[in-house]
Short mmCIF file of C-alpha atoms and ligand atoms in Angstrom, two decimals:
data_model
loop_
_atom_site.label_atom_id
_atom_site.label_comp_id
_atom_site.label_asym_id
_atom_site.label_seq_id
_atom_site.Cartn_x
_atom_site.Cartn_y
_atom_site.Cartn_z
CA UNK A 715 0.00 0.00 0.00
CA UNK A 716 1.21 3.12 -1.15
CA UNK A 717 2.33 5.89 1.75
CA UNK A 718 -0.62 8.20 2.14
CA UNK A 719 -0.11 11.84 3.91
CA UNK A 720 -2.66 14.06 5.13
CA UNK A 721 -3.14 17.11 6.55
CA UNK A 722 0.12 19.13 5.89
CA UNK A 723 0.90 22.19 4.42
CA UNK A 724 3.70 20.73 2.11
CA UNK A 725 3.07 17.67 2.04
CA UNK A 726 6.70 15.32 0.22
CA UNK A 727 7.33 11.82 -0.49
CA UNK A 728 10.54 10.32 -1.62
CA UNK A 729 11.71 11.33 -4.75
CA UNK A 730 10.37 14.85 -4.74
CA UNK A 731 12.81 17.32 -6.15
CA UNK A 732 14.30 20.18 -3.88
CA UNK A 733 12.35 23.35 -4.29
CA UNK A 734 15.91 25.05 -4.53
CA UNK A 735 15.76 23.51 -8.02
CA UNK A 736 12.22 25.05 -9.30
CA UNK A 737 12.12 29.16 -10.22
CA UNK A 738 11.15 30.77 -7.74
CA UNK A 739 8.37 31.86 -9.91
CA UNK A 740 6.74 28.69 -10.07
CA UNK A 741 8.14 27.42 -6.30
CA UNK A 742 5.13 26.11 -4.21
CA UNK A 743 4.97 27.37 -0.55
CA UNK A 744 3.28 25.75 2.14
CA UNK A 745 -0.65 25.27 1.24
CA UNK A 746 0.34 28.04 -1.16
CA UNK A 747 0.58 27.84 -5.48
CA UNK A 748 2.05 30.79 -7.23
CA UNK A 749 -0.62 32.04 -10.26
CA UNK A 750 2.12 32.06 -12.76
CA UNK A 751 1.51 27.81 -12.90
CA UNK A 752 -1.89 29.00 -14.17
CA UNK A 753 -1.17 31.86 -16.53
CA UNK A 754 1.79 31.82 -17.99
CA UNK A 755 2.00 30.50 -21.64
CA UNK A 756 5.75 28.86 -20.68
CA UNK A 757 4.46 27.34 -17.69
CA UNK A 758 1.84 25.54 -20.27
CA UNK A 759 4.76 24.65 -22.66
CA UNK A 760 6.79 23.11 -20.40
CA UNK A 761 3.95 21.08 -19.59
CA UNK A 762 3.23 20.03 -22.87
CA UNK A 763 6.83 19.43 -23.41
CA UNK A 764 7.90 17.45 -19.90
CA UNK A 765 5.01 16.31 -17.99
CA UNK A 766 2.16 14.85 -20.72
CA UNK A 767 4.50 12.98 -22.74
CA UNK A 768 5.89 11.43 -19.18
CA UNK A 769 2.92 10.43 -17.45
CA UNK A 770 0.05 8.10 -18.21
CA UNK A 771 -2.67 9.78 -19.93
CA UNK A 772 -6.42 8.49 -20.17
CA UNK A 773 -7.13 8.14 -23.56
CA UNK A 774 -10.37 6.70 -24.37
CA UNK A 775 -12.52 3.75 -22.91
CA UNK A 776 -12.06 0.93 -24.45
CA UNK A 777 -16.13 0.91 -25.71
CA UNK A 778 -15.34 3.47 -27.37
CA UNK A 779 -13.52 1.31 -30.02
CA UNK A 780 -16.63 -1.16 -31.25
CA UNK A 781 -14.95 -3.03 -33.67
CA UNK A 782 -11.93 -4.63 -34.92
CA UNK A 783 -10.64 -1.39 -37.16
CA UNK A 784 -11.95 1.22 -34.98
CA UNK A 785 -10.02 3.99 -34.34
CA UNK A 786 -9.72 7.14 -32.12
CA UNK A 787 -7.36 10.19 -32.69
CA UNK A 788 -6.03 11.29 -29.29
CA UNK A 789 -4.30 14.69 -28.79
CA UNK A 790 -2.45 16.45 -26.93
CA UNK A 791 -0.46 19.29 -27.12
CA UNK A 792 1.46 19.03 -30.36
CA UNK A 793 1.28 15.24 -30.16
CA UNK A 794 -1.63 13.16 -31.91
CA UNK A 795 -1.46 9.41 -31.43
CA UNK A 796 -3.94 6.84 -32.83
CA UNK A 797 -5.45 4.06 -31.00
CA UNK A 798 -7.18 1.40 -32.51
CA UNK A 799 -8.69 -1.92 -32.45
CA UNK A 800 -6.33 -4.13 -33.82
CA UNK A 801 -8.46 -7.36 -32.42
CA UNK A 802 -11.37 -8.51 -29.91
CA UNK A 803 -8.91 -8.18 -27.05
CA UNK A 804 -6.06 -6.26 -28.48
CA UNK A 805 -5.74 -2.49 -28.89
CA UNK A 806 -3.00 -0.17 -29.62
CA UNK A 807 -1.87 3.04 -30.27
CA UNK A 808 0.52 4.83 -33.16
CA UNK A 809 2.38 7.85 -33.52
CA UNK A 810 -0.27 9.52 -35.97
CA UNK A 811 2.22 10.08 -38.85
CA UNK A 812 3.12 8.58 -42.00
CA UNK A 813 6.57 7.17 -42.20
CA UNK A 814 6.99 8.89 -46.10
CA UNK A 815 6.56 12.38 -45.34
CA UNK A 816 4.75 12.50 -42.33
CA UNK A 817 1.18 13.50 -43.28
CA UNK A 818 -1.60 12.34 -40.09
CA UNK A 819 -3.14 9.69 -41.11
CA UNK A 820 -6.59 9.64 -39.38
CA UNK A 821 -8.43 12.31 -37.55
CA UNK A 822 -11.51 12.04 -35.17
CA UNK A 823 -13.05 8.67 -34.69
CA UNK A 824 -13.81 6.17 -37.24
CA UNK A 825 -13.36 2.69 -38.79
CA UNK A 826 -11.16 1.70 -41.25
CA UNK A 827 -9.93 -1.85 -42.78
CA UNK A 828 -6.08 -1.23 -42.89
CA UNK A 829 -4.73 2.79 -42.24
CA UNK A 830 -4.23 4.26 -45.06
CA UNK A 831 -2.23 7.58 -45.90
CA UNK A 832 -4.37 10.40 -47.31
CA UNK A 833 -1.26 11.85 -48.98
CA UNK A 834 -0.27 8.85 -51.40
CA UNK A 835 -2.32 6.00 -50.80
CA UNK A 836 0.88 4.24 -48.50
CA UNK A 837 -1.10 1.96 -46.01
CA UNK A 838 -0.71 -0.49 -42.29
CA UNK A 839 -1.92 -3.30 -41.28
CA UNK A 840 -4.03 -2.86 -38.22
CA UNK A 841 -0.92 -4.53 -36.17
CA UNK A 842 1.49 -1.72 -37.42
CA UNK A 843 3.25 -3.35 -40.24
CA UNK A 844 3.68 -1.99 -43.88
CA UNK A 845 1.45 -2.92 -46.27
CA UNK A 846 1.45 -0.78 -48.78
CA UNK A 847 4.26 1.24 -50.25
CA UNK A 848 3.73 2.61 -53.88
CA UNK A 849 6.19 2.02 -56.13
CA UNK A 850 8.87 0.07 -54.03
CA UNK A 851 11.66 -0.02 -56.45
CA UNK A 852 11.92 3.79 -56.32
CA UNK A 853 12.80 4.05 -52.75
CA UNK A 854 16.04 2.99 -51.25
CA UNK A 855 15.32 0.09 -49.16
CA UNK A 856 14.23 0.27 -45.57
CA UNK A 857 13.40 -2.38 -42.81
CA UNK A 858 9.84 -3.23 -42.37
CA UNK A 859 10.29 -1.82 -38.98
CA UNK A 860 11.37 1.38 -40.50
CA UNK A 861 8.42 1.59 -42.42
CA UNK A 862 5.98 0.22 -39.73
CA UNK A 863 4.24 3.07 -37.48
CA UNK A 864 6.02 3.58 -34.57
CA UNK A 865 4.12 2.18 -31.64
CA UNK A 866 2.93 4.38 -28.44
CA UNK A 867 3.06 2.31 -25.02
CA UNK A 868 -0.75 1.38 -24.01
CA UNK A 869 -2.02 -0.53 -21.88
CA UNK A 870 -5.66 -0.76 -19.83
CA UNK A 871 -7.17 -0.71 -16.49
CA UNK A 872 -10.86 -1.03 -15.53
CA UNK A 873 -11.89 -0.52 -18.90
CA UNK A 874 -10.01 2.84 -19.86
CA UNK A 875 -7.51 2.96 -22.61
CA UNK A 876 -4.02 4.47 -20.88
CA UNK A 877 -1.34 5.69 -23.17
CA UNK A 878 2.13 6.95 -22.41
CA UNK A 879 5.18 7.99 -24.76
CA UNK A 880 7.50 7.88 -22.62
CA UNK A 881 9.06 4.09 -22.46
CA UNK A 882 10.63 4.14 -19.22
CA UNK A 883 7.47 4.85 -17.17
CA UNK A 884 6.34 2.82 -14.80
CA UNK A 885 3.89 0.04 -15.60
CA UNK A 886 0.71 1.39 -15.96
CA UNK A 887 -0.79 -0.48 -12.48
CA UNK A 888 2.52 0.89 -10.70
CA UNK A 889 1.71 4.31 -12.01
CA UNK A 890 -2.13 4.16 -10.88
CA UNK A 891 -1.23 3.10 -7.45
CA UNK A 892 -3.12 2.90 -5.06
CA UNK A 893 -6.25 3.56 -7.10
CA UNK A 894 -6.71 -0.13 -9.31
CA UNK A 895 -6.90 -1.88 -5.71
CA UNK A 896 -9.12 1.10 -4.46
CA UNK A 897 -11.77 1.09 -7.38
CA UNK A 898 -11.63 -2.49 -7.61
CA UNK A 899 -15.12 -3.17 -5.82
CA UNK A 900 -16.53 -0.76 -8.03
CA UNK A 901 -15.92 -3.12 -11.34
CA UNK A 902 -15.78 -0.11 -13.47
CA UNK A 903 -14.52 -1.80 -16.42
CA UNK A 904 -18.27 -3.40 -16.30
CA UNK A 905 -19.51 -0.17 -17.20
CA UNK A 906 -19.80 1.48 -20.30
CA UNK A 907 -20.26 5.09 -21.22
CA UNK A 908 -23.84 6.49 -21.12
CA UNK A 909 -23.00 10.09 -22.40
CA UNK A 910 -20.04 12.00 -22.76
CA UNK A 911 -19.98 16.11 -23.00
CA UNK A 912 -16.75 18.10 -24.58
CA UNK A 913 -16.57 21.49 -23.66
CA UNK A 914 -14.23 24.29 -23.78
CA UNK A 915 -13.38 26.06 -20.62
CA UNK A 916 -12.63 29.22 -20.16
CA UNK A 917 -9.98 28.56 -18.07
CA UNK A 918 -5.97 26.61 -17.60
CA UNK A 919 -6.38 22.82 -17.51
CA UNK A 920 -5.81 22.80 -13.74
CA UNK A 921 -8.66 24.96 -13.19
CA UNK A 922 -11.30 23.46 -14.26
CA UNK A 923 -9.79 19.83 -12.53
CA UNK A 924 -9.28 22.08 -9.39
CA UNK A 925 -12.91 22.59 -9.16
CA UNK A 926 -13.93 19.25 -8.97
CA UNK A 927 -10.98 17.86 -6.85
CA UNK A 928 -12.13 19.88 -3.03
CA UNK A 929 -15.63 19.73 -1.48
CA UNK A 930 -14.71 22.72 0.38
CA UNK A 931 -16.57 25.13 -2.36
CA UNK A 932 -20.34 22.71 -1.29
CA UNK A 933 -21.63 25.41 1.28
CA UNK A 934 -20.26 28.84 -1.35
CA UNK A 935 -20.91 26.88 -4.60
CA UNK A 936 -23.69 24.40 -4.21
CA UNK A 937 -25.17 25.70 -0.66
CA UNK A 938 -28.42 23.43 -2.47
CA UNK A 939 -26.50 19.93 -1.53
CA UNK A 940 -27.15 20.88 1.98
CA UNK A 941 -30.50 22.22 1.96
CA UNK A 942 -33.08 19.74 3.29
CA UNK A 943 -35.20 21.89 0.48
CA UNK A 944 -32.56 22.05 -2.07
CA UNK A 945 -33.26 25.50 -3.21
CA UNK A 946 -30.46 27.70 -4.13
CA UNK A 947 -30.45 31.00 -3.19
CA UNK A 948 -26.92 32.44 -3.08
CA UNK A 949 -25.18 33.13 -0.84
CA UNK A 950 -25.93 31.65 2.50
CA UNK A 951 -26.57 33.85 5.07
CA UNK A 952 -23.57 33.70 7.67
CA UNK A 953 -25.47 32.07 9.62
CA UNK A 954 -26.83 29.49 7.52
CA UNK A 955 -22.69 28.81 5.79
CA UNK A 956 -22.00 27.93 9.18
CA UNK A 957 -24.50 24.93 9.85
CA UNK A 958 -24.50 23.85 5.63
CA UNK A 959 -20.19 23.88 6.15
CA UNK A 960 -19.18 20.24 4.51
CA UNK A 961 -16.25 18.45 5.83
CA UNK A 962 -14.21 16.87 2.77
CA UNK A 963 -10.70 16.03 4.53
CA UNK A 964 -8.08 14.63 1.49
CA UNK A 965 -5.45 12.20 1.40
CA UNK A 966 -2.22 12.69 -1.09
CA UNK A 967 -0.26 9.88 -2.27
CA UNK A 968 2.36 9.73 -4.44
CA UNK A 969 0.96 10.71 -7.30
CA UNK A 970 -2.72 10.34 -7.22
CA UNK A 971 -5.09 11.97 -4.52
CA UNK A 972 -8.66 12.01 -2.99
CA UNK A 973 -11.38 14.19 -1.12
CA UNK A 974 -13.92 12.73 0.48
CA UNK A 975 -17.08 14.63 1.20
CA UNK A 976 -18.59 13.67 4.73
CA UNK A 977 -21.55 15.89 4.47
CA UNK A 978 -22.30 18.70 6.53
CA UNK A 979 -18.71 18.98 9.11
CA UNK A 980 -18.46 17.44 12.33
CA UNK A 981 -15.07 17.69 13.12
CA UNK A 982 -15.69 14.36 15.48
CA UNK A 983 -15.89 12.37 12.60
CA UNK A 984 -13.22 9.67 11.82
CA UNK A 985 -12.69 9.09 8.88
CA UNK A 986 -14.00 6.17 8.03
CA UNK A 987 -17.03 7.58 8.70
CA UNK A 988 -18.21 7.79 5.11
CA UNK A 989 -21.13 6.13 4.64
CA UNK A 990 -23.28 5.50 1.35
CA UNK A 991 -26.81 5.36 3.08
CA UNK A 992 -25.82 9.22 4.12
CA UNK A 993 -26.78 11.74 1.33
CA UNK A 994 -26.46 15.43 0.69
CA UNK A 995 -29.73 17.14 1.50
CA UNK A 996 -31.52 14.19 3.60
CA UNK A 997 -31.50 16.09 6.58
CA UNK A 998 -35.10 16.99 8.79
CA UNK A 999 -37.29 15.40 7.22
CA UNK A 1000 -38.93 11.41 6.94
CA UNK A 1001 -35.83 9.65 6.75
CA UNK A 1002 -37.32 7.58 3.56
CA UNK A 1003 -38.56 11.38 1.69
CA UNK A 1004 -35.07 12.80 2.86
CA UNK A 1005 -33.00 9.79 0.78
CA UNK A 1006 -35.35 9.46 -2.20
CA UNK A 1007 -35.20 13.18 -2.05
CA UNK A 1008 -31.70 13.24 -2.55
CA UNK A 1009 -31.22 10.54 -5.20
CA UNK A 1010 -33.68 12.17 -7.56
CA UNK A 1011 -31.59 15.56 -6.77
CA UNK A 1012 -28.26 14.04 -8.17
CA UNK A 1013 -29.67 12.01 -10.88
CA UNK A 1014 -31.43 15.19 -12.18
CA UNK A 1015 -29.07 18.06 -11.07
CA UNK A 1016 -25.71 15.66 -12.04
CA UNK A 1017 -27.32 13.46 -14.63
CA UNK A 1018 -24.72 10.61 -13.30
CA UNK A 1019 -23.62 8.72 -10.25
CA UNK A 1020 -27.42 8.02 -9.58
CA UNK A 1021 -29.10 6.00 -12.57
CA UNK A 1022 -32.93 5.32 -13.50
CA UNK A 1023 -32.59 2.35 -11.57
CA UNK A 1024 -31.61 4.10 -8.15
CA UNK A 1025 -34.39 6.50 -8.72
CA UNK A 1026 -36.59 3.57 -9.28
CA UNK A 1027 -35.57 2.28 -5.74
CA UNK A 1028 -36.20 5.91 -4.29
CA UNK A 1029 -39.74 5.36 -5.14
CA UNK A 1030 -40.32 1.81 -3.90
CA UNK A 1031 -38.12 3.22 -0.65
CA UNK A 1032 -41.21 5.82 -0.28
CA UNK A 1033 -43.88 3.18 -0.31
CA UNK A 1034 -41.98 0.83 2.27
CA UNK A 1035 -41.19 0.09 5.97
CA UNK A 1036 -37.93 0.33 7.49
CA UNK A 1037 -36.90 -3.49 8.50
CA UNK A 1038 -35.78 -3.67 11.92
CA UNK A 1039 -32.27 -2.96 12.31
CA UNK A 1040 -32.16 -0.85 9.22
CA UNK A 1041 -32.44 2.80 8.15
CA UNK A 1042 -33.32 4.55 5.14
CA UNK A 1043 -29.98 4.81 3.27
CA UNK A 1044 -29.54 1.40 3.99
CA UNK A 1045 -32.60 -0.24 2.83
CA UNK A 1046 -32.45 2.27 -0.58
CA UNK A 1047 -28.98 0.22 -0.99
CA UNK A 1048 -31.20 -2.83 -0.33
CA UNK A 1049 -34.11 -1.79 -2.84
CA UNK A 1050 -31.40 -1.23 -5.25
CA UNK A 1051 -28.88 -4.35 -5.46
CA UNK A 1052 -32.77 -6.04 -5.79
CA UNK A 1053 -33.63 -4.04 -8.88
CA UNK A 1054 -29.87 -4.20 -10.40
CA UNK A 1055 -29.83 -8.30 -9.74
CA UNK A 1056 -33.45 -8.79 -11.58
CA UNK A 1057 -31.77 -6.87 -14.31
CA UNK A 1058 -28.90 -9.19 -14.93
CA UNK A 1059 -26.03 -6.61 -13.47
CA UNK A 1060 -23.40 -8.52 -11.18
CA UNK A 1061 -23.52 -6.50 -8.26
CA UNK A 1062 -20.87 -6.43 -6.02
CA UNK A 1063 -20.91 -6.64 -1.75
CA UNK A 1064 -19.05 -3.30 -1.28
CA UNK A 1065 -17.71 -3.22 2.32
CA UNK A 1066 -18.47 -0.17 4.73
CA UNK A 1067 -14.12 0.15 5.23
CA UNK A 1068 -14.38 -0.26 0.68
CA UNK A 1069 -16.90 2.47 0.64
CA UNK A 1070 -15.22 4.92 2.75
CA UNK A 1071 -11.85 4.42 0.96
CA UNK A 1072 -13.49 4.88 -2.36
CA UNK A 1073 -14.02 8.41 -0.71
CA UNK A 1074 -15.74 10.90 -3.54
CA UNK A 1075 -13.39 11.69 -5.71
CA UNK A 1076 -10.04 11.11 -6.94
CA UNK A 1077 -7.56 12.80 -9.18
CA UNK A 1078 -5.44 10.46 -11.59
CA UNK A 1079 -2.59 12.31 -12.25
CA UNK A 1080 -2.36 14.30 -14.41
CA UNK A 1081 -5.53 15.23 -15.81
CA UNK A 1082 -8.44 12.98 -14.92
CA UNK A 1083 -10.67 12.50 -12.21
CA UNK A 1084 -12.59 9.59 -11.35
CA UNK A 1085 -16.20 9.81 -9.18
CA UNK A 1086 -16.67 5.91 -8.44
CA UNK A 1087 -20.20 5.12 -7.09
CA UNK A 1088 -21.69 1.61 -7.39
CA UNK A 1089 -23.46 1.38 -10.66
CA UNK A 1090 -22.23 4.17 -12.00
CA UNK A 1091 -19.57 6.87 -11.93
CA UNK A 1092 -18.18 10.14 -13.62
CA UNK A 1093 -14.76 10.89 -15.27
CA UNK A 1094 -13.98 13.78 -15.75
CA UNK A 1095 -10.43 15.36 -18.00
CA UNK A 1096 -8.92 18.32 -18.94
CA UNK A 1097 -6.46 19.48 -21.80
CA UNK A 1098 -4.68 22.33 -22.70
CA UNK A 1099 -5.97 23.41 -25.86
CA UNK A 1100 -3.87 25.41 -28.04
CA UNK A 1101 -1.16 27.94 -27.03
CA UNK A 1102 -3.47 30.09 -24.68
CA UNK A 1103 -3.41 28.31 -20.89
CA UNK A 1104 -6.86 30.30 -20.60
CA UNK A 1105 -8.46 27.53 -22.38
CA UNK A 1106 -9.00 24.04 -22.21
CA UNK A 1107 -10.81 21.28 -23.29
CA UNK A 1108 -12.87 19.65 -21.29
CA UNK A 1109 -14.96 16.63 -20.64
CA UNK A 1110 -17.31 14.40 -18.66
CA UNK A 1111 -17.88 11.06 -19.06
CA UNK A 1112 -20.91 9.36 -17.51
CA UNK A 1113 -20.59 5.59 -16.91
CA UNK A 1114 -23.30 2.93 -16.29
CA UNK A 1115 -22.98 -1.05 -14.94
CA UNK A 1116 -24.68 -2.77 -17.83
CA UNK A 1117 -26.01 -6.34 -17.56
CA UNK A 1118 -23.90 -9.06 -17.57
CA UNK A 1119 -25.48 -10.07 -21.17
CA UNK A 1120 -24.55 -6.76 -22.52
CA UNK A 1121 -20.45 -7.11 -21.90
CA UNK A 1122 -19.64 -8.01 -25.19
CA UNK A 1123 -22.11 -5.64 -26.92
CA UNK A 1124 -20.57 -3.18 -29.04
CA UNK A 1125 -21.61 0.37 -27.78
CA UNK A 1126 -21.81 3.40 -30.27
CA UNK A 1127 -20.02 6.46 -28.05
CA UNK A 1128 -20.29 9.77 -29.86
CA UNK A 1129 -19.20 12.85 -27.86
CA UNK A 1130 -21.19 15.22 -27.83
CA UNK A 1131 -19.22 18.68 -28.17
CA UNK A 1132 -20.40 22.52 -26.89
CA UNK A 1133 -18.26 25.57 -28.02
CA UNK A 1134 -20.00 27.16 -24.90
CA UNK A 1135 -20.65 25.04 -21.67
CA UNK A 1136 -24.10 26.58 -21.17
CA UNK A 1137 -25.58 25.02 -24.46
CA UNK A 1138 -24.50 21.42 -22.82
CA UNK A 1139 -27.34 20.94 -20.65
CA UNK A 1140 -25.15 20.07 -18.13
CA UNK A 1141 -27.41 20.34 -15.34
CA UNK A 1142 -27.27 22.46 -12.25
CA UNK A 1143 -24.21 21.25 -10.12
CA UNK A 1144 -21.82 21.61 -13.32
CA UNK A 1145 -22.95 24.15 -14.23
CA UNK A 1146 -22.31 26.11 -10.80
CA UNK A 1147 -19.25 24.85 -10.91
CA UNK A 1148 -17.98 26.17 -14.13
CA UNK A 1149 -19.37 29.74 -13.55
CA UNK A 1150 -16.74 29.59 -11.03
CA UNK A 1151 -13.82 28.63 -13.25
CA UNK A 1152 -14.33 31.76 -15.37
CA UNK A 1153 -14.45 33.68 -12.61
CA UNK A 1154 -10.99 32.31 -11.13
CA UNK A 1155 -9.52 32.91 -14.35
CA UNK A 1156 -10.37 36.49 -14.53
CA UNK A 1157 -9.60 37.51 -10.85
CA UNK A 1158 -6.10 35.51 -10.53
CA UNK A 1159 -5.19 38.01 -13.87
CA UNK A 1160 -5.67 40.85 -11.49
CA UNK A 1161 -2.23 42.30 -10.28
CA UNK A 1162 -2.96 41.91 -6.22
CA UNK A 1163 -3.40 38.26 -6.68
CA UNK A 1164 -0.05 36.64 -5.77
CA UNK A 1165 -1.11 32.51 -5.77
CA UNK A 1166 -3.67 30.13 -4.23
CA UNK A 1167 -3.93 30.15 -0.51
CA UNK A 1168 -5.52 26.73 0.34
CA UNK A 1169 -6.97 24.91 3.20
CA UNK A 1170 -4.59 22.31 4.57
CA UNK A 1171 -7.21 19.99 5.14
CA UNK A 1172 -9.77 19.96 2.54
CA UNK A 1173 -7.79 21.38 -0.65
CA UNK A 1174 -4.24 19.45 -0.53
CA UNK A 1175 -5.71 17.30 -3.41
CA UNK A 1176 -4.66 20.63 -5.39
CA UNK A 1177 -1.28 21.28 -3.78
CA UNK A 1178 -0.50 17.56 -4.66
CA UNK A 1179 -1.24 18.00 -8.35
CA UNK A 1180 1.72 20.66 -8.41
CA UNK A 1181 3.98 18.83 -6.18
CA UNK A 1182 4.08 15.34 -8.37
CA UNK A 1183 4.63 17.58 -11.48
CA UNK A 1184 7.76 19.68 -10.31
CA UNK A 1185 9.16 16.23 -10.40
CA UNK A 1186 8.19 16.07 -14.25
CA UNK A 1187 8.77 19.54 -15.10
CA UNK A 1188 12.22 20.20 -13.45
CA UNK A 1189 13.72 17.21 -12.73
CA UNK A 1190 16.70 17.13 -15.19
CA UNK A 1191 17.14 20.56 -14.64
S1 FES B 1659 2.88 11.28 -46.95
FE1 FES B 1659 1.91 9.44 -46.52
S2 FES B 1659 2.05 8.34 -48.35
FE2 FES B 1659 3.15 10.16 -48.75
FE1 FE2 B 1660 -18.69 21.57 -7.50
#
């Protein structure tokens, strides 16, 4: 098990590198990230240049690619690598240039019987090799692996495609430590995606994945979670910001992290006090009201983590008595593996110690987050896009257990992409949050703003993100 820190200022494992050695311009202080790691275009490039093509990067999902042929263009940066089906079980990924004169041989997402050069007609086998090269006896001869497309490291973990071009990374399960063993009673790789949103945000990369990696913004940002009424008139009163406060303590790691709401704080909490039958919102009211309540909240104001069939067991939870020894929460939980068994979904006995180490969130490094539920979960990533570190693309993926009979089903995923976030329909919660990003963006340009000043408890998830990628970005300096 991986060494997990919490609640420091500056937090370090082994193998950090000495501050001494970042500029002092980009040097983290304790709880405390200097803006230029946000707004400066060199910040960005170095990023682009050191830290992507070093890490593991979530590609795709491995639904996405149907068939035997299909293919998906990932980019990044000034990189674009293609991934494709090669067979049933085998997928890989390509530098996406031709080995004659380097024109990119496949853009988007599609399907294609061998790859073939738009350029002059050159064309791969799915497994890499040459297949095609006009007029041989013109060019001076070259080894087939010469002429083959250069292959990108991939590899796969609960059903996402991971790529990295760097090949003296870690193993991918190595990298993802401790998360694979974390996630595991989740089964997320028996999920498949139920929609998927692109968006551009008005904002750096880190921005927009800072939002969704602290629940400390619940009671400024989303005061509705912790409304027994859910309404959402902002602000709270001072009053009221002091009883709706949430508690979401993190834990670093070594390269990966995790916040964990609790719900409204009680500092006496331990901390393995999360529990799945508590819910944001089911507070004063019939226990049974105050859950269903709060199920149909998230699956309409989130459109994920909850799914028809957990709103389904809200319902029946209305019409029913509490078994002895029970409570609400629980028995929804109850209602629910009943529903998702009749329907052919293997459905897993998640511990209370596997729930509350599953926590709410976690951040992959570098640019993906993962909300696992059971059932169902989000994934959320960001990317630079283009010069400009105001601006980034991202996206949200929601995921759904499907039935056991639907495994080998081939799934048709087709992102759906908004210029502007507020034409995505992205329901109320996201759309809170990314109000806010803009808003960061715009205020940390002014000239009094010096850096983030974060909460030692409930924001280190952010801290962490710049501490594992000094080691990236000034390592060999
Ligand atoms: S550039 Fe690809 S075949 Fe010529
Ligand atoms: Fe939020």
């Amino acid at each position: 098990m991986t060494d997990e820190l919490l609640c420091q200022a500056s937090p370090t494992f082994d193998g950090d590198i000495d501050p001494a050695d970042v500029p002092e311009r980009y040097r983290l202080g304790p709880a405390f990230i200097p803006k230029a790691r946000y707004l400066d275009p060199d910040f960005q490039q170095r990023e682009l240049q050191r830290l992507f093509p070093r890490a593991w990067l979530m590609a795709c999902r491995a639904e996405e690619l149907p068939s035997i042929g299909s293919y998906i263009e990932y980019r990044i940066g000034d990189a674009s690598i293609l991934i494709v089906r090669e067979g049933k079980n085998s997928i890989r990924a390509y530098h996406n240039a031709c080995r004659h004169r380097g024109t990119r041989l496949a853009t988007g997402r599609g399907r294609v019987g061998s790859i073939i050069c738009p350029f002059h007609g050159w064309r791969w086998n799915l497994d890499g090799t040459i297949r095609l090269q006009l007029d041989p006896e013109e060019f001076v001869p070259r080894s087939d692996d010469d002429l083959g497309l250069q292959p990108v490291r991939l590899d796969q973990w609960g059903g996402f495609v991971f790529i990295t071009m760097d090949d003296d990374a870690p193993p991918l399960l190595d990298y993802l430590d401790p998360i694979p063993s974390v996630m595991e009673p989740f089964h997320l790789e028996n999920m498949r995606v139920r929609w998927y949103k692109a968006t551009i945000a008005p904002c750096n990369w880190k921005t927009v994945l800072d939002a969704f990696l602290e629940g400390y913004h619940i009671p400024g940002t989303h005061p509705q979670l912790n409304r027994p009424d859910r309404t959402n008139d902002n602000p709270a009163t001072v009053k009221e910001i002091e009883t709706l406060r949430s508690w979401s303590p993190t834990s670093v790691y070594e390269r990966h992290s995790m916040y964990q709401s609790l719900g409204v704080k009680q500092r006496q909490s331990s901390r393995l006090d999360k529990d799945p039958t508590r819910r944001p919102g089911a507070r004063g009211e019939d226990p049974r009201e105050a859950i269903a309540g709060a199920v149909e909240y998230i699956y309409d104001a989130l459109r994920g983590l909850e799914t028809e069939r957990s709103v389904r067991a809200a319902q029946l939870l209305r019409e029913s008595e509490i078994p002895e020894g029970s409570n609400a929460g629980k028995h929804h939980l109850d209602l629910y593996r009943q529903l998702a068994i009749e329907d052919g979904l293997d459905w897993a006995d998640i511990t209370p110690e596997e729930w509350a180490r599953a926590g709410t969130a976690w951040h992959v490094f570098p640019n993906t987050i993962v909300l696992p539920n059971q059932g169902a979960a989000l994934v959320y990533r960001s990317r630079p896009q283009g010069a400009d570190p105001n601006r980034s693309l991202f996206e949200v993926m929601c995921l759904e257990q499907v039935p056991v009979a639907r495994y080998d089903d081939k799934w048709e995923v087709e992102p759906q992409f908004f210029e502007d976030y507020r034409q995505g329909d992205i329901g109320q919660i996201l759309t809170q949050d990314f109000e806010n990003t803009e808003n960061v963006t715009i205020g940390m340009h002014s000239p009094s703003f010096d850096g983030h000043r974060l909460s030692t408890e409930q924001e280190m998830t952010i801290y962490n993100q710049h501490r594992v990628a000094d080691r990236y970005l000034w390592a060999d300096d």
